[in-house]
GROMACS .gro file of C-alpha atoms in nm:
model
  182
    1ILE     CA    1  18.690   1.533  26.370
    2ARG     CA    2  18.947   1.751  26.353
    3GLU     CA    3  19.117   1.638  26.712
    4GLY     CA    4  19.080   1.295  26.613
    5GLY     CA    5  18.678   1.189  26.601
    6THR     CA    6  18.514   0.970  26.322
    7LEU     CA    7  18.192   1.091  26.175
    8ILE     CA    8  17.942   0.808  25.980
    9ARG     CA    9  17.765   0.971  25.682
   10PHE     CA   10  17.502   0.793  25.465
   11SER     CA   11  17.424   0.970  25.124
   12ALA     CA   12  17.029   1.110  25.058
   13LYS     CA   13  16.944   1.289  24.778
   14GLU     CA   14  17.020   1.623  24.981
   15LEU     CA   15  17.360   1.567  24.943
   16THR     CA   16  17.397   1.630  24.579
   17ASN     CA   17  17.335   1.995  24.655
   18ALA     CA   18  17.493   2.032  24.963
   19LYS     CA   19  17.820   2.128  25.112
   20SER     CA   20  18.046   1.877  25.303
   21LYS     CA   21  18.342   1.839  25.404
   22PHE     CA   22  18.396   1.492  25.238
   23LEU     CA   23  18.383   1.661  24.907
   24THR     CA   24  18.638   1.873  24.742
   25LYS     CA   25  18.594   2.124  24.495
   26ASP     CA   26  18.629   1.991  24.190
   27SER     CA   27  18.350   1.692  24.328
   28VAL     CA   28  18.020   1.704  24.205
   29PRO     CA   29  17.803   1.407  24.347
   30SER     CA   30  17.516   1.265  24.156
   31ILE     CA   31  17.313   0.970  24.222
   32ARG     CA   32  17.339   0.673  23.988
   33TYR     CA   33  17.042   0.454  23.938
   34HIS     CA   34  17.111   0.048  23.939
   35GLY     CA   35  16.813  -0.200  23.817
   36GLY     CA   36  16.471  -0.086  23.689
   37GLU     CA   37  16.322  -0.196  23.374
   38LEU     CA   38  16.452   0.131  23.184
   39ASN     CA   39  16.778   0.101  23.263
   40ILE     CA   40  17.048  -0.095  23.100
   41ASP     CA   41  17.294  -0.121  23.409
   42LYS     CA   42  17.310  -0.510  23.465
   43LYS     CA   43  17.257  -0.551  23.878
   44VAL     CA   44  17.574  -0.446  24.053
   45PHE     CA   45  17.688  -0.707  24.405
   46ILE     CA   46  17.967  -0.588  24.645
   47SER     CA   47  18.332  -0.659  24.555
   48PRO     CA   48  18.484  -0.879  24.826
   49PHE     CA   49  18.677  -0.671  25.088
   50SER     CA   50  19.074  -0.577  24.973
   51LYS     CA   51  19.324  -0.685  25.249
   52LYS     CA   52  19.384  -0.322  25.306
   53SER     CA   53  18.991  -0.257  25.388
   54ILE     CA   54  18.850  -0.240  25.782
   55PHE     CA   55  18.602  -0.490  25.661
   56ASN     CA   56  18.862  -0.701  25.524
   57GLY     CA   57  18.755  -1.094  25.640
   58LEU     CA   58  18.369  -0.999  25.701
   59ASN     CA   59  18.138  -1.218  25.497
   60ILE     CA   60  17.874  -1.062  25.219
   61PRO     CA   61  17.588  -1.207  25.164
   62ASP     CA   62  17.485  -1.279  24.776
   63ASP     CA   63  17.166  -1.101  24.816
   64ILE     CA   64  17.229  -0.768  24.856
   65ASN     CA   65  17.061  -0.557  24.658
   66ILE     CA   66  17.168  -0.175  24.565
   67SER     CA   67  16.947   0.042  24.356
   68LYS     CA   68  17.090   0.406  24.408
   69GLN     CA   69  17.452   0.474  24.500
   70LEU     CA   70  17.624   0.883  24.557
   71ILE     CA   71  17.888   0.857  24.294
   72PHE     CA   72  18.087   1.178  24.191
   73ASN     CA   73  18.224   1.291  23.861
   74SER     CA   74  18.589   1.245  23.987
   75ASN     CA   75  18.832   1.074  24.252
   76SER     CA   76  19.031   1.219  24.467
   77ASN     CA   77  19.363   1.094  24.595
   78LYS     CA   78  19.221   1.220  24.966
   79LEU     CA   79  18.945   0.967  24.916
   80ASN     CA   80  19.005   0.584  24.980
   81MET     CA   81  18.724   0.326  24.953
   82LEU     CA   82  18.679   0.102  25.203
   83ALA     CA   83  18.420  -0.117  25.013
   84LYS     CA   84  18.325  -0.135  24.630
   85LEU     CA   85  18.057  -0.267  24.420
   86ASP     CA   86  18.208  -0.487  24.138
   87ASP     CA   87  18.206  -0.216  23.903
   88ASN     CA   88  18.502  -0.038  24.104
   89THR     CA   89  18.242   0.249  24.245
   90PRO     CA   90  18.245   0.346  24.548
   91LEU     CA   91  17.980   0.192  24.869
   92VAL     CA   92  18.223   0.308  25.161
   93SER     CA   93  18.489   0.563  25.129
   94ILE     CA   94  18.691   0.787  25.404
   95LYS     CA   95  18.868   1.069  25.364
   96SER     CA   96  19.084   1.228  25.671
   97LEU     CA   97  19.020   1.531  25.801
   98GLU     CA   98  19.340   1.670  26.022
   99LYS     CA   99  19.339   1.374  26.284
  100GLY     CA  100  19.035   1.233  26.250
  101ASN     CA  101  18.804   1.074  25.951
  102ILE     CA  102  18.503   1.080  25.755
  103ILE     CA  103  18.335   0.764  25.656
  104LEU     CA  104  18.062   0.757  25.387
  105PHE     CA  105  17.852   0.523  25.311
  106HIS     CA  106  17.733   0.588  24.925
  107ILE     CA  107  17.392   0.450  24.972
  108SER     CA  108  17.087   0.592  25.246
  109ALA     CA  109  17.089   0.453  25.605
  110ASN     CA  110  16.721   0.275  25.533
  111ASN     CA  111  16.655   0.053  25.295
  112ALA     CA  112  16.551   0.330  25.021
  113TRP     CA  113  16.857   0.283  24.791
  114SER     CA  114  17.015  -0.071  24.948
  115ASP     CA  115  16.885  -0.323  25.124
  116LEU     CA  116  17.284  -0.343  25.303
  117PRO     CA  117  17.130  -0.175  25.653
  118LEU     CA  118  16.899  -0.474  25.676
  119SER     CA  119  17.159  -0.724  25.613
  120SER     CA  120  17.346  -0.921  25.848
  121LEU     CA  121  17.639  -0.744  25.680
  122PHE     CA  122  17.616  -0.444  25.806
  123PRO     CA  123  17.659  -0.453  26.213
  124ASP     CA  124  17.972  -0.592  26.106
  125MET     CA  125  18.066  -0.311  25.924
  126LEU     CA  126  17.976  -0.073  26.194
  127GLU     CA  127  18.171  -0.282  26.439
  128ARG     CA  128  18.476  -0.234  26.261
  129ILE     CA  129  18.439   0.122  26.175
  130LEU     CA  130  18.374   0.136  26.620
  131LEU     CA  131  18.752  -0.076  26.601
  132TYR     CA  132  18.853   0.151  26.315
  133SER     CA  133  18.790   0.454  26.493
  134HIS     CA  134  18.962   0.414  26.789
  135LYS     CA  135  19.288   0.184  26.672
  136GLN     CA  136  19.319   0.429  26.380
  137SER     CA  137  19.503   0.171  26.121
  138TYR     CA  138  19.408  -0.030  25.828
  139ASN     CA  139  19.611  -0.351  25.920
  140ASN     CA  140  19.543  -0.457  26.266
  141TYR     CA  141  19.246  -0.625  26.364
  142LYS     CA  142  19.360  -0.931  26.422
  143SER     CA  143  19.414  -0.826  26.759
  144ILE     CA  144  19.203  -0.601  27.008
  145ASP     CA  145  19.318  -0.484  27.385
  146LEU     CA  146  19.022  -0.433  27.627
  147ILE     CA  147  19.040  -0.128  27.799
  148LYS     CA  148  18.724  -0.171  28.028
  149LYS     CA  149  18.551  -0.427  28.192
  150LEU     CA  150  18.213  -0.471  28.366
  151ASP     CA  151  18.220  -0.543  28.745
  152GLY     CA  152  17.971  -0.731  28.928
  153PHE     CA  153  17.709  -0.434  28.909
  154GLY     CA  154  17.739  -0.405  28.574
  155ASN     CA  155  17.981  -0.061  28.565
  156LEU     CA  156  18.250  -0.023  28.320
  157ILE     CA  157  18.572  -0.054  28.542
  158ILE     CA  158  18.945  -0.031  28.376
  159PRO     CA  159  19.055  -0.410  28.411
  160ASN     CA  160  19.374  -0.432  28.691
  161LYS     CA  161  19.568  -0.554  28.348
  162ILE     CA  162  19.597  -0.522  28.024
  163ILE     CA  163  19.414  -0.778  27.840
  164THR     CA  164  19.438  -0.854  27.475
  165ILE     CA  165  19.251  -1.072  27.281
  166LYS     CA  166  19.450  -1.240  27.012
  167ASN     CA  167  19.171  -1.356  26.781
  168ILE     CA  168  18.902  -1.122  26.745
  169GLU     CA  169  18.707  -1.312  26.510
  170GLY     CA  170  18.573  -1.565  26.729
  171ILE     CA  171  18.515  -1.308  27.034
  172ALA     CA  172  18.141  -1.366  27.029
  173SER     CA  173  18.189  -1.733  27.164
  174TYR     CA  174  18.433  -1.629  27.423
  175THR     CA  175  18.249  -1.651  27.773
  176PRO     CA  176  18.343  -1.462  28.095
  177SER     CA  177  18.615  -1.612  28.292
  178LYS     CA  178  18.927  -1.554  28.472
  179ILE     CA  179  19.150  -1.513  28.187
  180MET     CA  180  18.859  -1.322  27.981
  181PRO     CA  181  18.648  -1.055  28.153
  182PRO     CA  182  18.295  -0.944  28.081
   0.00000   0.00000   0.00000
């Protein structure tokens, strides 16, 4: 991570007692419970992603439920929210660690705390994180440079020329051609 890598981390009950590079000295994590018959909190929703978020432009389904969330007792200026709930609490945060980053989902990786990992939004979020880890920039997700392509035998090779896809939103509908390699 310190040399430029990206770590994706998910929350769990164990994180409340563990030491983590994501947490600052004054951050005390706790689990916040949403919904339920004895809880007075109303149901929370994912807020639209800000223009500075790596998730900007992704479609947020209405039916994602969040029952638990990891929160901190203080906000550090080194933590940036990539996604938040409608009550302004974090859903996904990022922290720089030297040349690299730690990305924390404030929910578990399975459906115990939320059904986000089972939703259509989740693979899109992971794809954006992978793009971010390569580009290391929040603001340029309109184009992408292809650095490898598949040859006729299924091997990844370096293309003869640099290929830039101007609109990554339509990338799933592209078909291989002379202009767009596989």
